[in-house]
PDB file of C-alpha atoms in Angstrom:
ATOM      1  CA  MET A  23      -2.981  16.591  17.616  1.00  0.00           C
ATOM      2  CA  LYS A  24      -2.032  14.347  14.734  1.00  0.00           C
ATOM      3  CA  PRO A  25      -4.368  14.182  11.683  1.00  0.00           C
ATOM      4  CA  LYS A  26      -6.262  10.862  11.525  1.00  0.00           C
ATOM      5  CA  LEU A  27      -6.098   8.558   8.458  1.00  0.00           C
ATOM      6  CA  LEU A  28      -8.704   5.809   7.748  1.00  0.00           C
ATOM      7  CA  ASP A  29      -7.020   2.847   6.145  1.00  0.00           C
ATOM      8  CA  LEU A  30      -9.536   0.748   4.184  1.00  0.00           C
ATOM      9  CA  PHE A  31      -8.742  -2.784   2.989  1.00  0.00           C
ATOM     10  CA  CYS A  32      -5.794  -2.498   5.383  1.00  0.00           C
ATOM     11  CA  CYS A  33      -4.565  -6.160   5.529  1.00  0.00           C
ATOM     12  CA  ALA A  34      -1.564  -6.414   7.947  1.00  0.00           C
ATOM     13  CA  GLY A  35      -0.689  -2.690   7.880  1.00  0.00           C
ATOM     14  CA  GLY A  36       2.249  -2.067   5.402  1.00  0.00           C
ATOM     15  CA  ALA A  37       0.515   1.121   4.133  1.00  0.00           C
ATOM     16  CA  ALA A  38      -0.553   2.028   7.671  1.00  0.00           C
ATOM     17  CA  MET A  39       3.072   2.001   8.993  1.00  0.00           C
ATOM     18  CA  GLY A  40       4.244   4.305   6.358  1.00  0.00           C
ATOM     19  CA  TYR A  41       1.497   6.820   7.139  1.00  0.00           C
ATOM     20  CA  HIS A  42       2.231   6.469  10.820  1.00  0.00           C
ATOM     21  CA  GLU A  43       5.900   7.283  10.172  1.00  0.00           C
ATOM     22  CA  ALA A  44       4.699  10.306   8.212  1.00  0.00           C
ATOM     23  CA  GLY A  45       2.868  11.619  11.305  1.00  0.00           C
ATOM     24  CA  PHE A  46      -0.653  10.310  10.895  1.00  0.00           C
ATOM     25  CA  ASP A  47      -2.698   8.645  13.590  1.00  0.00           C
ATOM     26  CA  VAL A  48      -4.027   5.521  11.607  1.00  0.00           C
ATOM     27  CA  VAL A  49      -7.126   3.440  12.014  1.00  0.00           C
ATOM     28  CA  GLY A  50      -7.485   0.302   9.907  1.00  0.00           C
ATOM     29  CA  VAL A  51     -10.540  -1.544   8.530  1.00  0.00           C
ATOM     30  CA  ASP A  52     -10.637  -4.849   6.917  1.00  0.00           C
ATOM     31  CA  ILE A  53     -13.367  -7.540   6.399  1.00  0.00           C
ATOM     32  CA  ASN A  54     -10.850 -10.222   7.616  1.00  0.00           C
ATOM     33  CA  PRO A  55      -9.162 -10.519  11.052  1.00  0.00           C
ATOM     34  CA  GLN A  56      -5.792  -8.847  11.108  1.00  0.00           C
ATOM     35  CA  PRO A  57      -4.122  -9.921  14.258  1.00  0.00           C
ATOM     36  CA  ARG A  58      -0.774  -8.304  13.491  1.00  0.00           C
ATOM     37  CA  TYR A  59      -2.181  -4.986  12.353  1.00  0.00           C
ATOM     38  CA  PRO A  60      -0.036  -2.485  14.388  1.00  0.00           C
ATOM     39  CA  PHE A  61      -2.665   0.113  15.081  1.00  0.00           C
ATOM     40  CA  GLN A  62      -6.370   0.565  16.059  1.00  0.00           C
ATOM     41  CA  PHE A  63      -8.390  -1.878  13.950  1.00  0.00           C
ATOM     42  CA  HIS A  64     -12.029  -2.426  13.124  1.00  0.00           C
ATOM     43  CA  GLN A  65     -13.215  -5.703  11.425  1.00  0.00           C
ATOM     44  CA  MET A  66     -15.857  -4.703   8.983  1.00  0.00           C
ATOM     45  CA  ASP A  67     -16.277  -4.189   5.301  1.00  0.00           C
ATOM     46  CA  TRP A  68     -15.384  -0.930   3.744  1.00  0.00           C
ATOM     47  CA  GLU A  69     -18.853   0.258   2.938  1.00  0.00           C
ATOM     48  CA  THR A  70     -19.996  -0.342   6.491  1.00  0.00           C
ATOM     49  CA  ALA A  71     -16.973   1.587   7.735  1.00  0.00           C
ATOM     50  CA  LEU A  72     -17.799   4.575   5.556  1.00  0.00           C
ATOM     51  CA  GLU A  73     -21.430   4.530   6.863  1.00  0.00           C
ATOM     52  CA  GLU A  74     -20.858   3.701  10.621  1.00  0.00           C
ATOM     53  CA  LEU A  75     -17.597   5.335  11.459  1.00  0.00           C
ATOM     54  CA  ASP A  76     -17.560   9.063  12.297  1.00  0.00           C
ATOM     55  CA  LEU A  77     -15.720  10.319   9.262  1.00  0.00           C
ATOM     56  CA  SER A  78     -15.543  13.876  10.568  1.00  0.00           C
ATOM     57  CA  GLY A  79     -12.596  12.739  12.713  1.00  0.00           C
ATOM     58  CA  PHE A  80     -10.548  11.608   9.706  1.00  0.00           C
ATOM     59  CA  SER A  81      -8.376  13.970   7.618  1.00  0.00           C
ATOM     60  CA  VAL A  82      -7.429  11.453   4.823  1.00  0.00           C
ATOM     61  CA  ILE A  83      -8.757   8.120   3.683  1.00  0.00           C
ATOM     62  CA  HIS A  84      -6.568   5.463   2.080  1.00  0.00           C
ATOM     63  CA  ALA A  85      -8.023   2.432   0.166  1.00  0.00           C
ATOM     64  CA  SER A  86      -6.359  -0.644  -1.302  1.00  0.00           C
ATOM     65  CA  PRO A  87      -9.228  -2.527  -3.016  1.00  0.00           C
ATOM     66  CA  PRO A  88      -8.599  -6.155  -3.903  1.00  0.00           C
ATOM     67  CA  CYS A  89      -6.083  -6.459  -6.659  1.00  0.00           C
ATOM     68  CA  GLN A  90      -6.702  -9.989  -7.715  1.00  0.00           C
ATOM     69  CA  SER A  91      -8.737  -9.207 -10.791  1.00  0.00           C
ATOM     70  CA  TYR A  92      -6.150  -6.787 -11.940  1.00  0.00           C
ATOM     71  CA  SER A  93      -3.073  -8.848 -11.314  1.00  0.00           C
ATOM     72  CA  CYS A  94      -0.922 -10.408 -14.094  1.00  0.00           C
ATOM     73  CA  THR A  95      -0.037 -13.310 -11.823  1.00  0.00           C
ATOM     74  CA  LYS A  96      -1.561 -16.489 -13.332  1.00  0.00           C
ATOM     75  CA  SER A  97      -3.117 -17.718 -10.077  1.00  0.00           C
ATOM     76  CA  PHE A  98      -4.992 -14.329  -9.903  1.00  0.00           C
ATOM     77  CA  SER A  99      -5.654 -13.588 -13.539  1.00  0.00           C
ATOM     78  CA  LYS A 100      -8.806 -15.637 -13.664  1.00  0.00           C
ATOM     79  CA  SER A 101     -10.059 -14.407 -10.228  1.00  0.00           C
ATOM     80  CA  LYS A 102     -13.684 -13.523  -9.804  1.00  0.00           C
ATOM     81  CA  ALA A 103     -12.882 -10.920  -7.132  1.00  0.00           C
ATOM     82  CA  PRO A 104     -14.852  -7.753  -7.885  1.00  0.00           C
ATOM     83  CA  LYS A 105     -13.126  -4.703  -9.475  1.00  0.00           C
ATOM     84  CA  LEU A 106     -13.963  -2.111  -6.878  1.00  0.00           C
ATOM     85  CA  ILE A 107     -11.812   0.854  -7.765  1.00  0.00           C
ATOM     86  CA  THR A 108     -14.573   2.916  -9.545  1.00  0.00           C
ATOM     87  CA  GLU A 109     -17.041   2.283  -6.760  1.00  0.00           C
ATOM     88  CA  VAL A 110     -14.512   3.109  -4.050  1.00  0.00           C
ATOM     89  CA  ARG A 111     -13.491   6.286  -5.814  1.00  0.00           C
ATOM     90  CA  GLU A 112     -17.129   7.522  -6.016  1.00  0.00           C
ATOM     91  CA  ARG A 113     -17.681   6.863  -2.373  1.00  0.00           C
ATOM     92  CA  LEU A 114     -14.430   8.568  -1.357  1.00  0.00           C
ATOM     93  CA  GLN A 115     -15.167  11.571  -3.564  1.00  0.00           C
ATOM     94  CA  GLY A 116     -18.407  11.891  -1.744  1.00  0.00           C
ATOM     95  CA  THR A 117     -16.675  12.413   1.544  1.00  0.00           C
ATOM     96  CA  GLU A 118     -14.883  15.461   0.182  1.00  0.00           C
ATOM     97  CA  LYS A 119     -11.661  14.498   1.851  1.00  0.00           C
ATOM     98  CA  PRO A 120      -8.213  13.887   0.394  1.00  0.00           C
ATOM     99  CA  TYR A 121      -7.850  10.320  -0.565  1.00  0.00           C
ATOM    100  CA  VAL A 122      -5.393   7.697  -1.966  1.00  0.00           C
ATOM    101  CA  ILE A 123      -6.334   4.508  -3.871  1.00  0.00           C
ATOM    102  CA  GLU A 124      -3.591   1.975  -4.331  1.00  0.00           C
ATOM    103  CA  ASN A 125      -3.393  -0.994  -6.673  1.00  0.00           C
ATOM    104  CA  VAL A 126      -1.201  -3.054  -9.050  1.00  0.00           C
ATOM    105  CA  LYS A 127      -0.070  -2.041 -12.455  1.00  0.00           C
ATOM    106  CA  GLY A 128      -2.846  -3.948 -14.112  1.00  0.00           C
ATOM    107  CA  ALA A 129      -5.387  -1.615 -12.638  1.00  0.00           C
ATOM    108  CA  ARG A 130      -4.116   1.505 -14.553  1.00  0.00           C
ATOM    109  CA  ARG A 131      -7.110   1.777 -16.919  1.00  0.00           C
ATOM    110  CA  ASP A 132      -9.406   2.088 -13.812  1.00  0.00           C
ATOM    111  CA  MET A 133      -7.332   4.649 -12.028  1.00  0.00           C
ATOM    112  CA  LEU A 134      -7.171   8.443 -12.636  1.00  0.00           C
ATOM    113  CA  ASN A 135      -3.683   9.838 -13.269  1.00  0.00           C
ATOM    114  CA  PRO A 136      -2.038   7.340 -11.030  1.00  0.00           C
ATOM    115  CA  ILE A 137       1.661   7.724 -10.056  1.00  0.00           C
ATOM    116  CA  THR A 138       3.986   4.753  -9.923  1.00  0.00           C
ATOM    117  CA  LEU A 139       6.187   4.093  -6.865  1.00  0.00           C
ATOM    118  CA  ARG A 140       8.894   1.463  -7.015  1.00  0.00           C
ATOM    119  CA  GLY A 141      11.073  -0.105  -4.218  1.00  0.00           C
ATOM    120  CA  ASN A 142      14.479   1.078  -5.529  1.00  0.00           C
ATOM    121  CA  MET A 143      13.281   4.645  -5.273  1.00  0.00           C
ATOM    122  CA  PHE A 144      13.626   4.252  -1.577  1.00  0.00           C
ATOM    123  CA  GLY A 145      16.537   2.050  -1.369  1.00  0.00           C
ATOM    124  CA  LEU A 146      14.545  -1.210  -0.907  1.00  0.00           C
ATOM    125  CA  GLN A 147      15.611  -4.480  -2.298  1.00  0.00           C
ATOM    126  CA  VAL A 148      12.289  -5.124  -4.039  1.00  0.00           C
ATOM    127  CA  ILE A 149      10.971  -3.572  -7.250  1.00  0.00           C
ATOM    128  CA  ARG A 150       7.209  -4.026  -6.491  1.00  0.00           C
ATOM    129  CA  ASP A 151       5.740  -1.289  -8.686  1.00  0.00           C
ATOM    130  CA  ARG A 152       2.407  -0.033  -7.292  1.00  0.00           C
ATOM    131  CA  LEU A 153      -0.007   2.633  -8.527  1.00  0.00           C
ATOM    132  CA  PHE A 154      -1.418   5.333  -6.497  1.00  0.00           C
ATOM    133  CA  GLU A 155      -4.344   7.651  -7.321  1.00  0.00           C
ATOM    134  CA  ILE A 156      -4.011  10.600  -5.061  1.00  0.00           C
ATOM    135  CA  ASN A 157      -6.380  13.481  -4.544  1.00  0.00           C
ATOM    136  CA  PRO A 158      -4.960  16.170  -4.382  1.00  0.00           C
ATOM    137  CA  PHE A 159      -2.650  15.112  -7.217  1.00  0.00           C
ATOM    138  CA  LEU A 160       1.017  14.689  -6.324  1.00  0.00           C
ATOM    139  CA  LEU A 161       3.970  14.572  -8.632  1.00  0.00           C
ATOM    140  CA  ALA A 162       5.859  11.316  -8.354  1.00  0.00           C
ATOM    141  CA  PRO A 163       9.632  11.115  -7.967  1.00  0.00           C
ATOM    142  CA  PRO A 164      11.271   9.888 -11.234  1.00  0.00           C
ATOM    143  CA  LEU A 165      11.361   6.058 -11.690  1.00  0.00           C
ATOM    144  CA  VAL A 166      14.771   4.486 -11.062  1.00  0.00           C
ATOM    145  CA  PRO A 167      15.990   2.004 -13.599  1.00  0.00           C
ATOM    146  CA  VAL A 168      16.326  -1.596 -12.315  1.00  0.00           C
ATOM    147  CA  ASN A 169      19.879  -2.828 -12.262  1.00  0.00           C
ATOM    148  CA  GLY A 170      20.455  -6.328 -10.916  1.00  0.00           C
ATOM    149  CA  SER A 171      18.709  -9.639 -10.711  1.00  0.00           C
ATOM    150  CA  THR A 172      15.085  -9.744  -9.551  1.00  0.00           C
ATOM    151  CA  GLY A 173      14.827 -13.561  -9.711  1.00  0.00           C
ATOM    152  CA  SER A 174      15.203 -16.308  -7.046  1.00  0.00           C
ATOM    153  CA  HIS A 175      15.589 -20.039  -7.086  1.00  0.00           C
ATOM    154  CA  ARG A 176      13.461 -21.871  -4.408  1.00  0.00           C
ATOM    155  CA  GLY A 177      13.118 -18.576  -2.510  1.00  0.00           C
ATOM    156  CA  ILE A 178      16.785 -17.942  -2.330  1.00  0.00           C
ATOM    157  CA  SER A 179      17.756 -14.599  -3.937  1.00  0.00           C
ATOM    158  CA  ARG A 180      21.052 -12.649  -4.210  1.00  0.00           C
ATOM    159  CA  LEU A 181      20.258 -10.607  -1.134  1.00  0.00           C
ATOM    160  CA  SER A 182      22.521 -12.826   0.922  1.00  0.00           C
ATOM    161  CA  ASP A 183      25.572 -11.795  -1.129  1.00  0.00           C
ATOM    162  CA  GLY A 184      24.540  -8.130  -1.163  1.00  0.00           C
ATOM    163  CA  GLY A 185      23.165  -7.829  -4.700  1.00  0.00           C
ATOM    164  CA  GLY A 186      19.994  -7.819  -6.714  1.00  0.00           C
ATOM    165  CA  TYR A 187      16.337  -7.824  -5.521  1.00  0.00           C
ATOM    166  CA  ILE A 188      13.921 -10.324  -4.230  1.00  0.00           C
ATOM    167  CA  THR A 189      10.561 -11.024  -5.757  1.00  0.00           C
ATOM    168  CA  VAL A 190       8.052 -11.154  -2.922  1.00  0.00           C
ATOM    169  CA  ALA A 191       5.044 -13.101  -4.381  1.00  0.00           C
ATOM    170  CA  GLY A 192       3.272 -16.378  -3.935  1.00  0.00           C
ATOM    171  CA  HIS A 193       5.344 -18.677  -1.740  1.00  0.00           C
ATOM    172  CA  ASN A 194       8.700 -18.727  -3.581  1.00  0.00           C
ATOM    173  CA  PHE A 195      10.680 -16.447  -1.203  1.00  0.00           C
ATOM    174  CA  LEU A 196      12.079 -16.628   2.301  1.00  0.00           C
ATOM    175  CA  THR A 197      10.216 -14.728   4.946  1.00  0.00           C
ATOM    176  CA  HIS A 198      13.295 -13.283   6.576  1.00  0.00           C
ATOM    177  CA  GLU A 199      14.657 -12.035   3.203  1.00  0.00           C
ATOM    178  CA  ALA A 200      11.367 -10.463   2.384  1.00  0.00           C
ATOM    179  CA  ARG A 201      11.114  -8.706   5.674  1.00  0.00           C
ATOM    180  CA  GLN A 202      14.648  -7.274   5.083  1.00  0.00           C
ATOM    181  CA  ALA A 203      13.958  -6.258   1.522  1.00  0.00           C
ATOM    182  CA  MET A 204      10.697  -4.468   2.239  1.00  0.00           C
ATOM    183  CA  ALA A 205      11.596  -3.090   5.664  1.00  0.00           C
ATOM    184  CA  ILE A 206       8.706  -4.814   7.295  1.00  0.00           C
ATOM    185  CA  ASN A 207       9.509  -6.837  10.521  1.00  0.00           C
ATOM    186  CA  TRP A 208       6.058  -8.033  11.819  1.00  0.00           C
ATOM    187  CA  MET A 209       4.408  -9.874   8.893  1.00  0.00           C
ATOM    188  CA  ASN A 210       4.184 -13.603   8.046  1.00  0.00           C
ATOM    189  CA  GLN A 211       4.883 -14.855   4.528  1.00  0.00           C
ATOM    190  CA  LYS A 212       1.369 -14.577   3.257  1.00  0.00           C
ATOM    191  CA  GLU A 213       0.990 -11.027   4.540  1.00  0.00           C
ATOM    192  CA  LEU A 214       4.307  -9.985   2.994  1.00  0.00           C
ATOM    193  CA  ALA A 215       3.216 -11.191  -0.398  1.00  0.00           C
ATOM    194  CA  GLN A 216       0.326  -8.765  -0.303  1.00  0.00           C
ATOM    195  CA  ALA A 217       1.969  -5.886   1.533  1.00  0.00           C
ATOM    196  CA  ILE A 218       2.714  -2.369   0.477  1.00  0.00           C
ATOM    197  CA  PRO A 219       6.230  -1.376   1.567  1.00  0.00           C
ATOM    198  CA  PRO A 220       5.834   1.340   4.234  1.00  0.00           C
ATOM    199  CA  ALA A 221       8.334   3.512   2.489  1.00  0.00           C
ATOM    200  CA  TYR A 222       5.815   4.220  -0.315  1.00  0.00           C
ATOM    201  CA  THR A 223       3.057   5.584   1.946  1.00  0.00           C
ATOM    202  CA  ARG A 224       5.597   7.384   4.151  1.00  0.00           C
ATOM    203  CA  TRP A 225       6.537   9.364   1.072  1.00  0.00           C
ATOM    204  CA  ILE A 226       2.905   9.963   0.181  1.00  0.00           C
ATOM    205  CA  GLY A 227       2.001  10.867   3.752  1.00  0.00           C
ATOM    206  CA  GLU A 228       4.792  13.342   3.965  1.00  0.00           C
ATOM    207  CA  GLN A 229       3.641  15.060   0.779  1.00  0.00           C
ATOM    208  CA  LEU A 230      -0.022  15.063   2.133  1.00  0.00           C
ATOM    209  CA  MET A 231       1.130  16.585   5.353  1.00  0.00           C
ATOM    210  CA  ASN A 232       2.857  19.373   3.487  1.00  0.00           C
ATOM    211  CA  VAL A 233       0.141  20.028   0.835  1.00  0.00           C
ATOM    212  CA  CYS A 234      -3.028  19.562   3.005  1.00  0.00           C
ATOM    213  CA  PHE A 235      -1.836  20.662   6.422  1.00  0.00           C
ATOM    214  CA  GLY A 236       1.293  22.791   5.866  1.00  0.00           C
ATOM    215  CA  GLU A 237       3.398  20.512   7.995  1.00  0.00           C
ATOM    216  CA  ALA A 238       6.788  19.526   6.622  1.00  0.00           C
ATOM    217  CA  VAL A 239       8.138  16.275   8.219  1.00  0.00           C
ATOM    218  CA  ALA A 240      11.796  16.284   9.045  1.00  0.00           C
TER     219      ALA A 240
END
């Protein structure tokens, strides 16, 4: 039987797909409808999920609290969205289960010993640095320097000529390029702008399988 992972603040399932590829049975929770979420889904807020779902059936919990208040993006930098990382951590620690908290670079001060994952570590054509607080702690692979353009003009990047990276943020990118760059084929533009590339959580999931369950994934 596969270990189950609870995916809080799941959005459209970028993180979920990576954990699925690592061997987990994933169940998603989000306060908003997520019609393209690829696995079992419950529409509810994260606190209700921790209170009402039978947590005894889950081996690991992942949470991606809202990043808007931590983002350097101008449209988000004045956001009144709550900073939930500390509160989420306290609740997850109370479950006594392995957990992962994900967020953007601006959230570093609120996270405990986060590791950084970057798209070019996994051969992706995005940079998309993301922080992960992981309990039990995992050593991250070394960061890979960025070589090549990360810019675009009116959504057109250098992907078409085989070079550079695409910045998947806001609306200034082409959906088909972003899908290619992030290895995500089921999301729309808005969902892609918020997504975690599955390669990140596949790596984390494989390490957790080995550390927590003694199962090496081929």
